[in-house]
mmCIF file of C-alpha atoms in Angstrom:
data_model
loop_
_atom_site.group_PDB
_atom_site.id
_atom_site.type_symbol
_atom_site.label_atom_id
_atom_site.label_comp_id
_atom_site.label_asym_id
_atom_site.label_seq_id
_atom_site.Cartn_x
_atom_site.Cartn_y
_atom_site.Cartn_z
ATOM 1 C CA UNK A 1 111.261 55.966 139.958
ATOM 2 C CA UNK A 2 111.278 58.566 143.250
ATOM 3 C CA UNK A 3 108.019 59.304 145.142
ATOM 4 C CA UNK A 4 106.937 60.582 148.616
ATOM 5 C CA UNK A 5 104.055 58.601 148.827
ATOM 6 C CA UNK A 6 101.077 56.806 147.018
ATOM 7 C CA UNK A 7 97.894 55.214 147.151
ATOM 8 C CA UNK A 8 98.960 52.672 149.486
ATOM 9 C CA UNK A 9 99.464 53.465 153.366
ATOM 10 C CA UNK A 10 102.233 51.113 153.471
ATOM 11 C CA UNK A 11 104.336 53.668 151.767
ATOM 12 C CA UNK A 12 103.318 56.034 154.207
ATOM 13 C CA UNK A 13 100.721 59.220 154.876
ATOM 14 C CA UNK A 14 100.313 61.870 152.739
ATOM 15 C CA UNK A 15 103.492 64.111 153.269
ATOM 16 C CA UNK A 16 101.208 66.711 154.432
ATOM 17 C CA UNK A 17 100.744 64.739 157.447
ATOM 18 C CA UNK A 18 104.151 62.787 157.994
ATOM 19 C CA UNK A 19 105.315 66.825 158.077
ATOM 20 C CA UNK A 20 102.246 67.512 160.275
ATOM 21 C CA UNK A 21 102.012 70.595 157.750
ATOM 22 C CA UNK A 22 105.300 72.467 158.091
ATOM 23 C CA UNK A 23 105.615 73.986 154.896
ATOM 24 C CA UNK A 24 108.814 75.042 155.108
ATOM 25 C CA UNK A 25 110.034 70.786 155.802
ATOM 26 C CA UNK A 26 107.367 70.146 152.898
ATOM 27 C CA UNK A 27 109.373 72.275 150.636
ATOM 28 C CA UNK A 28 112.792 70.694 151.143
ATOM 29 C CA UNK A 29 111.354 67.212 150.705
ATOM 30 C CA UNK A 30 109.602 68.355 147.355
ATOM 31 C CA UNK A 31 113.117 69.556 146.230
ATOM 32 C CA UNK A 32 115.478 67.085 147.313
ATOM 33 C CA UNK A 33 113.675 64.165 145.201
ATOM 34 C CA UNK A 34 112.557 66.504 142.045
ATOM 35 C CA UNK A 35 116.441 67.758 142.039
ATOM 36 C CA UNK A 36 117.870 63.936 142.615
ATOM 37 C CA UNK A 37 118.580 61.432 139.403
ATOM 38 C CA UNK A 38 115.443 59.398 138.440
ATOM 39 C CA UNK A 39 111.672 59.952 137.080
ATOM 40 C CA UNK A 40 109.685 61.486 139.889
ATOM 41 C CA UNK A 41 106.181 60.587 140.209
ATOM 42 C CA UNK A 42 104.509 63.163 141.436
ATOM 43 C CA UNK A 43 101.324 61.533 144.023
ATOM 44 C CA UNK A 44 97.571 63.599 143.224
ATOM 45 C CA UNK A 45 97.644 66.611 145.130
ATOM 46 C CA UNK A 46 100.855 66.142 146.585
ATOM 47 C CA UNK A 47 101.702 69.343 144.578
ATOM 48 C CA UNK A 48 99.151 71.609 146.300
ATOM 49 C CA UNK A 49 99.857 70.038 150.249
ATOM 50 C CA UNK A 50 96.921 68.153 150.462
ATOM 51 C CA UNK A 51 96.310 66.077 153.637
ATOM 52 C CA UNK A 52 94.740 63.182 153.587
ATOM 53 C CA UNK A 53 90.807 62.560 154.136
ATOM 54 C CA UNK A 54 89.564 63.470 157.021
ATOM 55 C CA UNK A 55 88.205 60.884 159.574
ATOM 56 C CA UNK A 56 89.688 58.392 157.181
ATOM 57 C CA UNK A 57 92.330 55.800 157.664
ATOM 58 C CA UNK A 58 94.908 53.262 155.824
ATOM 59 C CA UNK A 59 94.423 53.362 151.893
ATOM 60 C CA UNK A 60 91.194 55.130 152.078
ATOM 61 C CA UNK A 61 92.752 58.374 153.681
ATOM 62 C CA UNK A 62 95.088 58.349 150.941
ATOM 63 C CA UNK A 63 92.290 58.283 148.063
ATOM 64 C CA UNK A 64 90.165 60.845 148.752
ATOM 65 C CA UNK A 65 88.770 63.447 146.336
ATOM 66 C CA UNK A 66 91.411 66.130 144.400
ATOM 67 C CA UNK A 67 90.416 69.287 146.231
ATOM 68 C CA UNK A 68 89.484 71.209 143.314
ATOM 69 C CA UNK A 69 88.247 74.465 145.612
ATOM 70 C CA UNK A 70 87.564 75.683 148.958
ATOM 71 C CA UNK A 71 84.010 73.626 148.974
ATOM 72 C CA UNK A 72 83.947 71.875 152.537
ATOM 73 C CA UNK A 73 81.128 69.109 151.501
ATOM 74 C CA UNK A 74 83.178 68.453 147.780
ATOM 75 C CA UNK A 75 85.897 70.080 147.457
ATOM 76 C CA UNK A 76 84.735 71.050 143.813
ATOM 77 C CA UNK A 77 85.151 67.147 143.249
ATOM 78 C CA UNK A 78 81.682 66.461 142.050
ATOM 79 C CA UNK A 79 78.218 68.449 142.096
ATOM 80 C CA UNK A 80 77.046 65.072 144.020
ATOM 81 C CA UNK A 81 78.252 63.890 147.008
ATOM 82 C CA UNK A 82 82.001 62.247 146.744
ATOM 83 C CA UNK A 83 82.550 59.134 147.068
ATOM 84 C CA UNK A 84 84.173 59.160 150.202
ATOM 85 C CA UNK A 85 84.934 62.525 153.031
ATOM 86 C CA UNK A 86 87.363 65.047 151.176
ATOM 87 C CA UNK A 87 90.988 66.294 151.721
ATOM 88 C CA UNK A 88 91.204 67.490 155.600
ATOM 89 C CA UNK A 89 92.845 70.834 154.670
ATOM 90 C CA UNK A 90 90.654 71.171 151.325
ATOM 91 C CA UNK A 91 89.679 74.739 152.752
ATOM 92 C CA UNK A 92 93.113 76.274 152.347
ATOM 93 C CA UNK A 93 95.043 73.846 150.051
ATOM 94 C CA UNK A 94 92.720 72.965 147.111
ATOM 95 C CA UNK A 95 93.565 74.042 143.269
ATOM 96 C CA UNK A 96 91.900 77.108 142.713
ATOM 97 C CA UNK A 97 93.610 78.796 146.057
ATOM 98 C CA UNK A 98 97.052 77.260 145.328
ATOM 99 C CA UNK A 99 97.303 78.626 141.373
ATOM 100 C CA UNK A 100 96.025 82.401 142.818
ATOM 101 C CA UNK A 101 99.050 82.346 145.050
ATOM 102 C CA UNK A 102 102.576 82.620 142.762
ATOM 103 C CA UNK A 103 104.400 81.599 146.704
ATOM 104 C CA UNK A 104 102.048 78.369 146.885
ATOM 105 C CA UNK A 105 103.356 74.875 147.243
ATOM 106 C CA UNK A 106 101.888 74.629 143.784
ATOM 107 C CA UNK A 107 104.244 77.597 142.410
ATOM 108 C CA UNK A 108 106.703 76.163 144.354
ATOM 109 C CA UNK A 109 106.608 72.271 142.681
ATOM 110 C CA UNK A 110 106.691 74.323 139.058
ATOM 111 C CA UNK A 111 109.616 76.251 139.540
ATOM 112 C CA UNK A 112 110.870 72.735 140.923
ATOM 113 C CA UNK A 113 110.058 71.106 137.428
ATOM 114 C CA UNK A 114 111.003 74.094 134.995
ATOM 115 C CA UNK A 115 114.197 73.473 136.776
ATOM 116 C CA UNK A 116 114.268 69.695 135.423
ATOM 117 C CA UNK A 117 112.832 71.058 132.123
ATOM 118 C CA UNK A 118 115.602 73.493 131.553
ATOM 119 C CA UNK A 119 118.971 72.188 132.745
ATOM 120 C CA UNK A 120 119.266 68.320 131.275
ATOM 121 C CA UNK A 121 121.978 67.769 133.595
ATOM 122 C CA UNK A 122 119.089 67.926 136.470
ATOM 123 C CA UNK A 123 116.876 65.678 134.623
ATOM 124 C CA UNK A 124 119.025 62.675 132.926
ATOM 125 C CA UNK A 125 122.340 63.996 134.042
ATOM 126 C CA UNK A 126 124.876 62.279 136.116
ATOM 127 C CA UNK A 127 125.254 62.127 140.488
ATOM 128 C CA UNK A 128 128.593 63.197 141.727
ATOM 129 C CA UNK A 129 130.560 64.439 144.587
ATOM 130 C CA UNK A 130 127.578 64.208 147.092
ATOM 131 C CA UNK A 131 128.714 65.608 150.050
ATOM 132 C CA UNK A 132 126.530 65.808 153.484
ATOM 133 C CA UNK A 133 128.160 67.932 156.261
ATOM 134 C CA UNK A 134 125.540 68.927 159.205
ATOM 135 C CA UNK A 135 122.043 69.937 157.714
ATOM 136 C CA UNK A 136 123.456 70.350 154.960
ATOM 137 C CA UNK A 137 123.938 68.207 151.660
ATOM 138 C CA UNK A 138 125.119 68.978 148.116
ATOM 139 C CA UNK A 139 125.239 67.158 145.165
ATOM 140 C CA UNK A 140 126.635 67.652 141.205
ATOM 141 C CA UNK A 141 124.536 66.402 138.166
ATOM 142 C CA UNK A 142 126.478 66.542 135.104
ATOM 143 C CA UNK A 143 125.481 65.989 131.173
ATOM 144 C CA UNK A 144 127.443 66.165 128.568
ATOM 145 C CA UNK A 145 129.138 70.262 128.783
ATOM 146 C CA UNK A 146 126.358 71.128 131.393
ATOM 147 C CA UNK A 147 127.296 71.139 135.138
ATOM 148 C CA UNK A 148 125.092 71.892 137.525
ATOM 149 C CA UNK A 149 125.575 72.138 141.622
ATOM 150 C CA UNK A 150 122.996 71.371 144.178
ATOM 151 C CA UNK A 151 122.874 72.433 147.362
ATOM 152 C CA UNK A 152 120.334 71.989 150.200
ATOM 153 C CA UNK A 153 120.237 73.448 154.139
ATOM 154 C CA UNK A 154 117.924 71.076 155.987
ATOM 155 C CA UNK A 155 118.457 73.355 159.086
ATOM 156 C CA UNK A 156 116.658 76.237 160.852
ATOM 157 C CA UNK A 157 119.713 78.107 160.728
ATOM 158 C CA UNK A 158 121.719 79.671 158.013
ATOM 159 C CA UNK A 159 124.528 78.137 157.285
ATOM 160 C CA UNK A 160 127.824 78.094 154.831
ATOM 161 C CA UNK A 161 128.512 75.191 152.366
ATOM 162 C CA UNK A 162 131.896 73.868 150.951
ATOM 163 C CA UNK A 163 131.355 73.129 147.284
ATOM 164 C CA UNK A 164 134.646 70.943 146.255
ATOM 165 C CA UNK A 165 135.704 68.966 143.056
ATOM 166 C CA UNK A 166 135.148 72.105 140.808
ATOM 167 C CA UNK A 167 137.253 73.665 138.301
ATOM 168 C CA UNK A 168 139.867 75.770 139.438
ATOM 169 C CA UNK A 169 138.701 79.134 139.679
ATOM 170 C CA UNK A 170 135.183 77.962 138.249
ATOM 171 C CA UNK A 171 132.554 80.402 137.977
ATOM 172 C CA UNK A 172 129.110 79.588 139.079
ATOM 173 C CA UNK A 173 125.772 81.009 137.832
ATOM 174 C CA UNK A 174 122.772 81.296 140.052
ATOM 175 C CA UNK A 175 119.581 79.040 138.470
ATOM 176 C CA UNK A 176 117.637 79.153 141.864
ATOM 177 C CA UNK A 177 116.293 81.190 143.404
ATOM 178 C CA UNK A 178 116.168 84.121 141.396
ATOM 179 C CA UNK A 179 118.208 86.847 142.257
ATOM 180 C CA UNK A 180 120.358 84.510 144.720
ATOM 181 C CA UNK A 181 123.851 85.602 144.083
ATOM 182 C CA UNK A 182 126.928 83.903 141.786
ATOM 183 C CA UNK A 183 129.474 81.911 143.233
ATOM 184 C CA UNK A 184 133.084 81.306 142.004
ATOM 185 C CA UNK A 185 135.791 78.508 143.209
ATOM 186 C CA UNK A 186 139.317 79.252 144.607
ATOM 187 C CA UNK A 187 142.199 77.987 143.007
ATOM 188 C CA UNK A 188 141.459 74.540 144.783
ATOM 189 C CA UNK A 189 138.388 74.101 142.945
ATOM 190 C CA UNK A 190 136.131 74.801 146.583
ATOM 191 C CA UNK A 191 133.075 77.226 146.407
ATOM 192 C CA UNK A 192 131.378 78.697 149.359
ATOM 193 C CA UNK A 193 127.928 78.675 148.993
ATOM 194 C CA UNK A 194 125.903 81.190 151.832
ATOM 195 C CA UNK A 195 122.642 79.614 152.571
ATOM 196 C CA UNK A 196 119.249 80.914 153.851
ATOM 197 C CA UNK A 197 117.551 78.164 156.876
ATOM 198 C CA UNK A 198 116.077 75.449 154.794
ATOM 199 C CA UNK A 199 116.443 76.311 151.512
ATOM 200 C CA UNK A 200 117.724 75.044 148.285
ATOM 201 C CA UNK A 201 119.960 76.537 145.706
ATOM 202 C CA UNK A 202 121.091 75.364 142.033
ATOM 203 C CA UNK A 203 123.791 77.347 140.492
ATOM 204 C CA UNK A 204 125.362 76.255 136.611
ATOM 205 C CA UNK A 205 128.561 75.622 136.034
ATOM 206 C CA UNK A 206 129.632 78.792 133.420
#
């Protein structure tokens, strides 16, 4: 079971505020433990960025209200008053803003799971050959024919990743991002894998 945080503060802020709301870091967090083995457990309105409650400390920042819109007194929570002050950032992350917006966090935590939905070797597959080098780190899930290859730049730089332990002369198919380009191994069985500053990629073993 993999999470980022919960209701409790002693498993830490919302990650919207241990990442002081650098989307960007947000991002590779969000992929790194929805790509690794285990059941995620996704925390309420971790998905859309939402900070914690604002003036509010310990558990209690933790539990406030699901920003449901861009209301600043509810948040769309209740036609009442909430229980307790709502999200901090409930004006720009909240629900109906993030599902408008197909380059939200929200967009960005489906294409995340439709990843785990699609390719079995990222949801119950094996963990191999995890390699970390610099920002970088890369990892192979494996289930029964289906290979898969993750690879994650942590940096603010672009950078170029060694991909070993493949198939001679493997060819890989790009998964994510769309439109990212194919990558094929040398007689050695080592890929080169160009990535963008903090970014992820997933490419399928063909």
């Amino acid at each position: 079971a993999t999470f980022i945080s919960n209701h409790d503060a002693f498993a830490g802020a919302r990650l919207w505020d241990q990442l002081q709301g650098d989307e960007a870091r947000y991002r590779m967090v969000a992929a790194t433990y929805l790509l690794l083995p285990g059941t995620p457990f996704i925390y309420f309105g971790e998905e859309i960025g939402m900070a914690g409650g604002a003036g509010l400390v310990s558990d209690a920042a933790l539990r406030s209200p699901m920003s449901w819109n861009a209301d600043p007194a509810t948040a769309g929570f209740t036609r009442g008053k909430p229980f307790r002050p709502v999200s901090a950032n409930a004006a720009t992350h909240n629900v109906a803003a993030e599902t408008a917006n197909p380059r939200s966090m929200h967009a960005f935590y489906k294409s995340m799971l439709a990843l785990r939905n699609r390719l079995p070797s990222i949801a119950r597959g094996s963990y191999q050959h995890a390699t970390a080098d610099g920002t970088n780190l890369s990892f192979q899930r494996k289930l029964g024919a289906e290979h898969t290859v993750v690879v994650l730049n942590f940096g603010t730089t672009p950078s170029r990743v060694s991909i070993g332990s493949l198939p001679p002369l493997g060819s890989l198919a790009n998964e994510y991002p769309a439109g990212a380009a194919d990558a094929s191994a040398n007689m050695q069985g080592i890929a080169i894998v160009d990535m963008p500053a903090q970014s992820v990629r997933v490419l399928r073993l063909k």
